[in-house]
mmCIF file of C-alpha atoms in Angstrom:
data_model
loop_
_atom_site.group_PDB
_atom_site.id
_atom_site.type_symbol
_atom_site.label_atom_id
_atom_site.label_comp_id
_atom_site.label_asym_id
_atom_site.label_seq_id
_atom_site.Cartn_x
_atom_site.Cartn_y
_atom_site.Cartn_z
ATOM 1 C CA MET V 1 39.702 115.999 212.358
ATOM 2 C CA GLY V 2 43.713 117.006 211.654
ATOM 3 C CA ILE V 3 42.821 114.998 208.006
ATOM 4 C CA LEU V 4 40.428 118.308 207.593
ATOM 5 C CA SER V 5 42.702 120.265 207.077
ATOM 6 C CA GLY V 6 44.157 118.698 204.100
ATOM 7 C CA ILE V 7 40.762 117.794 202.994
ATOM 8 C CA LEU V 8 39.186 121.022 202.445
ATOM 9 C CA SER V 9 42.114 122.654 200.596
ATOM 10 C CA LEU V 10 41.600 119.702 198.361
ATOM 11 C CA PHE V 11 38.413 118.958 198.276
ATOM 12 C CA GLY V 12 36.796 122.713 199.361
ATOM 13 C CA CYS V 13 34.213 125.034 198.409
ATOM 14 C CA GLY V 14 36.004 126.377 195.306
ATOM 15 C CA ASN V 15 36.398 123.213 193.683
ATOM 16 C CA LYS V 16 33.535 122.387 191.765
ATOM 17 C CA THR V 17 35.130 119.963 189.596
ATOM 18 C CA GLU V 18 37.560 117.598 189.360
ATOM 19 C CA LYS V 19 38.911 115.360 186.353
ATOM 20 C CA SER V 20 39.116 112.114 186.853
ATOM 21 C CA GLN V 21 40.589 109.858 184.564
ATOM 22 C CA GLY V 22 39.856 111.179 180.895
ATOM 23 C CA PHE V 23 36.243 112.957 182.592
ATOM 24 C CA ILE V 24 34.734 115.988 184.913
ATOM 25 C CA GLN V 25 32.818 114.330 188.316
ATOM 26 C CA ARG V 26 30.313 117.294 189.560
ATOM 27 C CA ALA V 27 29.366 117.142 193.026
ATOM 28 C CA LYS V 28 26.322 115.767 193.894
ATOM 29 C CA GLN V 29 23.569 117.575 194.293
ATOM 30 C CA ILE V 30 20.654 118.850 196.562
ATOM 31 C CA GLU V 31 17.915 120.822 197.700
ATOM 32 C CA ILE V 32 17.930 122.063 201.123
ATOM 33 C CA ALA V 33 15.412 120.147 202.378
ATOM 34 C CA GLN V 34 17.441 116.218 201.379
ATOM 35 C CA LEU V 35 20.373 117.755 203.827
ATOM 36 C CA GLY V 36 18.999 115.164 206.121
ATOM 37 C CA GLY V 37 19.301 112.282 204.251
ATOM 38 C CA GLU V 38 22.950 113.878 203.334
ATOM 39 C CA LEU V 39 23.457 113.581 207.292
ATOM 40 C CA LYS V 40 21.729 110.359 208.039
ATOM 41 C CA LEU V 41 24.761 109.048 205.004
ATOM 42 C CA LEU V 42 27.483 111.000 207.058
ATOM 43 C CA GLU V 43 25.537 109.602 211.044
ATOM 44 C CA GLN V 44 26.326 105.751 209.622
ATOM 45 C CA ASN V 45 29.720 106.790 208.528
ATOM 46 C CA LYS V 46 28.740 106.108 204.304
ATOM 47 C CA THR V 47 30.448 109.271 203.710
ATOM 48 C CA GLU V 48 34.270 109.544 202.739
ATOM 49 C CA PHE V 49 35.239 111.806 205.408
ATOM 50 C CA ASP V 50 33.576 112.771 209.328
ATOM 51 C CA PHE V 51 32.258 115.711 207.837
ATOM 52 C CA ILE V 52 30.093 116.827 204.493
ATOM 53 C CA GLY V 53 29.461 120.559 202.984
ATOM 54 C CA ILE V 54 27.140 122.363 200.980
ATOM 55 C CA THR V 55 27.813 125.358 199.012
ATOM 56 C CA SER V 56 25.288 126.630 196.439
ATOM 57 C CA ASN V 57 27.806 128.988 194.878
ATOM 58 C CA GLY V 58 31.691 128.609 196.965
ATOM 59 C CA ILE V 59 31.133 131.494 199.409
ATOM 60 C CA ASP V 60 28.049 129.709 201.100
ATOM 61 C CA CYS V 61 29.494 126.895 202.144
ATOM 62 C CA ILE V 62 28.680 125.661 205.597
ATOM 63 C CA TYR V 63 30.516 121.971 206.686
ATOM 64 C CA PHE V 64 28.433 120.080 208.794
ATOM 65 C CA VAL V 65 30.651 117.964 211.383
ATOM 66 C CA GLN V 66 30.796 114.648 213.082
ATOM 67 C CA ASP V 67 31.421 114.893 216.745
ATOM 68 C CA ASN V 68 30.485 111.298 218.520
ATOM 69 C CA SER V 69 26.907 111.233 218.340
ATOM 70 C CA LYS V 70 26.653 114.914 217.764
ATOM 71 C CA PHE V 71 26.599 117.731 215.388
ATOM 72 C CA GLN V 72 29.262 120.350 214.650
ATOM 73 C CA ILE V 73 28.646 123.594 211.727
ATOM 74 C CA GLU V 74 31.662 124.822 210.587
ATOM 75 C CA PHE V 75 32.759 127.787 208.718
ATOM 76 C CA GLU V 76 36.163 128.739 206.607
ATOM 77 C CA ALA V 77 36.462 131.450 205.599
ATOM 78 C CA MET V 78 38.821 130.535 201.816
ATOM 79 C CA THR V 79 38.558 133.871 199.996
ATOM 80 C CA ASP V 80 37.983 137.468 201.048
ATOM 81 C CA GLN V 81 34.282 137.694 200.105
ATOM 82 C CA GLN V 82 33.545 135.401 202.897
ATOM 83 C CA ILE V 83 35.181 137.265 205.287
ATOM 84 C CA PRO V 84 31.758 139.580 206.641
ATOM 85 C CA TYR V 85 29.638 136.247 207.274
ATOM 86 C CA ILE V 86 31.857 135.049 209.620
ATOM 87 C CA ASP V 87 30.185 137.746 211.761
ATOM 88 C CA LYS V 88 26.988 137.337 210.553
ATOM 89 C CA LEU V 89 27.197 133.524 211.297
ATOM 90 C CA LYS V 90 29.107 135.205 214.730
ATOM 91 C CA THR V 91 25.816 137.038 215.250
ATOM 92 C CA PHE V 92 22.804 133.928 214.123
ATOM 93 C CA ALA V 93 24.281 131.150 216.872
ATOM 94 C CA THR V 94 24.511 134.117 219.818
ATOM 95 C CA GLN V 95 21.068 134.104 219.141
ATOM 96 C CA ASN V 96 20.590 131.385 218.925
ATOM 97 C CA GLY V 97 22.319 130.503 221.856
ATOM 98 C CA PHE V 98 25.095 128.762 220.401
ATOM 99 C CA GLU V 99 28.570 128.456 221.416
ATOM 100 C CA ILE V 100 31.615 129.622 218.866
ATOM 101 C CA GLN V 101 35.132 128.814 218.493
ATOM 102 C CA MET V 102 37.201 130.528 216.556
ATOM 103 C CA THR V 103 39.764 128.081 214.806
ATOM 104 C CA THR V 104 42.316 127.098 212.123
ATOM 105 C CA TYR V 105 43.000 124.452 209.898
ATOM 106 C CA GLY V 106 45.556 125.980 208.150
ATOM 107 C CA ASN V 107 44.607 125.949 205.260
ATOM 108 C CA LYS V 108 45.909 129.066 202.872
ATOM 109 C CA PRO V 109 43.109 131.609 201.608
ATOM 110 C CA GLN V 110 42.937 133.189 198.483
ATOM 111 C CA TYR V 111 43.331 136.593 200.065
ATOM 112 C CA ASP V 112 46.136 138.625 201.934
ATOM 113 C CA ALA V 113 46.221 136.401 205.629
ATOM 114 C CA LYS V 114 48.718 133.635 206.855
ATOM 115 C CA GLU V 115 45.453 130.660 207.374
ATOM 116 C CA ALA V 116 42.118 131.048 207.110
ATOM 117 C CA PRO V 117 39.974 131.395 209.923
ATOM 118 C CA VAL V 118 37.631 128.760 211.119
ATOM 119 C CA LEU V 119 34.050 129.508 213.041
ATOM 120 C CA LYS V 120 32.820 126.651 214.707
ATOM 121 C CA ILE V 121 29.243 127.018 215.936
ATOM 122 C CA ILE V 122 29.068 124.354 219.173
ATOM 123 C CA THR V 123 25.387 123.032 218.170
ATOM 124 C CA ASN V 124 26.104 119.709 219.962
ATOM 125 C CA SER V 125 22.336 118.444 217.918
ATOM 126 C CA ASN V 126 20.853 115.362 216.836
ATOM 127 C CA LEU V 127 20.509 114.968 213.222
ATOM 128 C CA GLU V 128 17.082 116.860 213.055
ATOM 129 C CA LYS V 129 18.209 119.977 214.365
ATOM 130 C CA THR V 130 21.165 120.232 212.428
ATOM 131 C CA ALA V 131 19.071 119.926 209.567
ATOM 132 C CA GLU V 132 17.466 122.906 210.948
ATOM 133 C CA ILE V 133 20.181 124.701 211.679
ATOM 134 C CA GLY V 134 21.759 124.694 208.583
ATOM 135 C CA GLN V 135 18.508 125.209 206.245
ATOM 136 C CA LYS V 136 17.957 128.493 208.505
ATOM 137 C CA ILE V 137 21.799 129.307 207.959
ATOM 138 C CA GLN V 138 21.365 129.379 204.118
ATOM 139 C CA GLN V 139 18.309 130.902 204.231
ATOM 140 C CA ASN V 140 18.955 133.762 206.349
ATOM 141 C CA ILE V 141 22.310 134.570 206.447
ATOM 142 C CA PHE V 142 22.957 133.946 202.529
ATOM 143 C CA LYS V 143 19.314 134.477 201.183
ATOM 144 C CA ASN V 144 19.413 131.081 199.518
ATOM 145 C CA LYS V 145 15.918 129.406 198.572
ATOM 146 C CA ALA V 146 14.069 126.282 199.220
ATOM 147 C CA GLU V 147 14.781 125.226 195.536
ATOM 148 C CA THR V 148 18.486 126.408 195.616
ATOM 149 C CA LYS V 149 20.687 123.630 194.452
ATOM 150 C CA TYR V 150 23.557 122.348 196.886
ATOM 151 C CA ASP V 151 26.730 121.148 195.902
ATOM 152 C CA VAL V 152 27.439 118.127 199.086
ATOM 153 C CA VAL V 153 31.288 118.465 199.541
ATOM 154 C CA PRO V 154 32.966 116.011 199.058
#
């Protein structure tokens, strides 16, 4: 997980494109119904890192972290527009019986704070339940629709 801080700063949700050898690479896009397939790749270690994130607009970015054979969900407030969502996600977690933990990966946010706060929602859930929780977060907290397109990051 120590690598996560550097990776998030390089591939965070605000970075939607990457220039590589003269052309622009775009992030893979999915609809929320396809999240389970992406989590399956993560579970099978077929992703570049031990986590993936999804975002439709750079603000609604949630990360799915594999922790042994279970999943946790994280939200890092890198912009001031993301800060209000920490409390909303805390309320969501509490209402759904999940433990929460505040931490940081030492990333410098785009607002006046030394380090970006990270809310960890300890779901200890399997792939199917994690996909369901992710869908609920996107719909209930960020007000996204089933047809919303998400970039898969990194």
